[in-house]
Every structure is written in structure tokens, then in C-alpha cells.
């Protein structure tokens, strides 16, 4: 029962709640990198500049819906 209630750790459902980096400015659509993969994304909180950190709030038809978390990316 506990396993059925736990958050998925793989597949598209496991990506909700994760953070990533904006690769192409979200106006409101663009691209982001999450878990080393490049995804089409749409901002739910206005335009987001390239290099910003975002959090995945939902996924639909292989498009991630994201919101900005903080000001700059720390990925390299």
C-alpha cells in the first residue's frame, strides 16, 4: 500500500516537482533541460529568461509546465 501512495521516480510522472534550467527563453513557450534531457516547456508565471531555474508543475502531451524558482542557474 505504501508503494502505491509514493511519488513515481521514473517516467513522465516522476519529472513533476523537479527543477531544471531554461535553455531558450520562455515567452511563454521555449525549451528547458531537466534530468539532462531537453523538453518543450511553457511558463505558467510569465516570461522566463534563459539560464533561470524552473520547477516543473505539470506535464501534458510531452510539454512541461514550469514556474521560475530563483534568479540564475548553477548548472554547467
Short mmCIF file of C-alpha atoms in Angstrom, two decimals:
data_model
loop_
_atom_site.label_atom_id
_atom_site.label_comp_id
_atom_site.label_asym_id
_atom_site.label_seq_id
_atom_site.Cartn_x
_atom_site.Cartn_y
_atom_site.Cartn_z
CA UNK A 1 0.00 0.00 0.00
CA UNK A 2 2.85 2.39 0.83
CA UNK A 3 4.42 1.83 -2.60
CA UNK A 4 1.16 2.72 -4.32
CA UNK A 5 0.99 6.05 -2.46
CA UNK A 6 4.62 7.01 -3.07
CA UNK A 7 5.69 9.52 -5.73
CA UNK A 8 6.76 7.96 -9.05
CA UNK A 9 10.53 8.07 -9.58
CA UNK A 10 10.64 7.31 -13.30
CA UNK A 11 8.68 8.15 -16.42
CA UNK A 12 6.95 11.42 -17.14
CA UNK A 13 5.10 11.42 -13.81
CA UNK A 14 8.44 11.38 -11.95
CA UNK A 15 9.51 14.68 -13.52
CA UNK A 16 6.78 16.79 -11.85
CA UNK A 17 8.35 18.69 -8.95
CA UNK A 18 11.87 18.53 -10.39
CA UNK A 19 13.94 21.59 -11.27
CA UNK A 20 15.75 22.45 -14.48
CA UNK A 21 17.37 25.23 -16.49
CA UNK A 22 15.80 27.38 -19.20
CA UNK A 23 17.70 26.89 -22.50
CA UNK A 24 15.54 29.11 -24.74
CA UNK A 25 13.59 31.99 -23.22
CA UNK A 26 10.05 31.05 -22.24
CA UNK A 27 7.68 33.64 -23.79
CA UNK A 28 5.68 31.69 -22.56
CA UNK A 29 6.97 28.72 -24.63
CA UNK A 30 10.58 27.61 -25.08
CA UNK A 31 12.90 24.79 -24.03
CA UNK A 32 14.31 23.59 -20.71
CA UNK A 33 16.77 20.95 -19.54
CA UNK A 34 15.51 18.65 -16.78
CA UNK A 35 17.41 15.49 -15.73
CA UNK A 36 19.83 16.06 -18.61
CA UNK A 37 17.02 15.92 -21.18
CA UNK A 38 15.75 18.78 -23.32
CA UNK A 39 12.00 19.36 -23.15
CA UNK A 40 9.49 21.72 -24.74
CA UNK A 41 8.17 23.90 -21.93
CA UNK A 42 5.58 26.53 -21.20
CA UNK A 43 5.77 29.06 -18.38
CA UNK A 44 2.82 29.33 -16.01
CA UNK A 45 4.25 32.52 -14.45
CA UNK A 46 5.06 34.90 -17.34
CA UNK A 47 8.24 35.21 -19.40
CA UNK A 48 11.36 33.50 -18.02
CA UNK A 49 14.88 34.38 -19.25
CA UNK A 50 17.49 31.91 -20.50
CA UNK A 51 19.60 30.49 -17.64
CA UNK A 52 16.88 30.75 -14.98
CA UNK A 53 15.99 27.83 -12.72
CA UNK A 54 12.44 26.50 -13.06
CA UNK A 55 10.32 23.91 -11.29
CA UNK A 56 8.06 21.51 -13.21
CA UNK A 57 4.45 21.88 -12.07
CA UNK A 58 2.73 19.66 -14.66
CA UNK A 59 3.21 17.78 -17.91
CA UNK A 60 0.80 17.42 -20.82
CA UNK A 61 1.47 15.98 -24.30
CA UNK A 62 5.25 15.95 -23.63
CA UNK A 63 5.26 19.68 -22.79
CA UNK A 64 6.42 20.65 -19.31
CA UNK A 65 4.60 23.44 -17.49
CA UNK A 66 7.09 25.30 -15.32
CA UNK A 67 7.41 28.22 -12.91
CA UNK A 68 10.52 30.22 -12.02
CA UNK A 69 12.30 29.23 -8.80
CA UNK A 70 15.20 31.68 -8.47
CA UNK A 71 17.31 34.08 -10.48
CA UNK A 72 20.22 32.17 -12.07
CA UNK A 73 21.24 28.65 -12.99
CA UNK A 74 24.09 26.88 -11.27
CA UNK A 75 24.39 24.15 -13.91
CA UNK A 76 27.46 23.88 -16.12
#
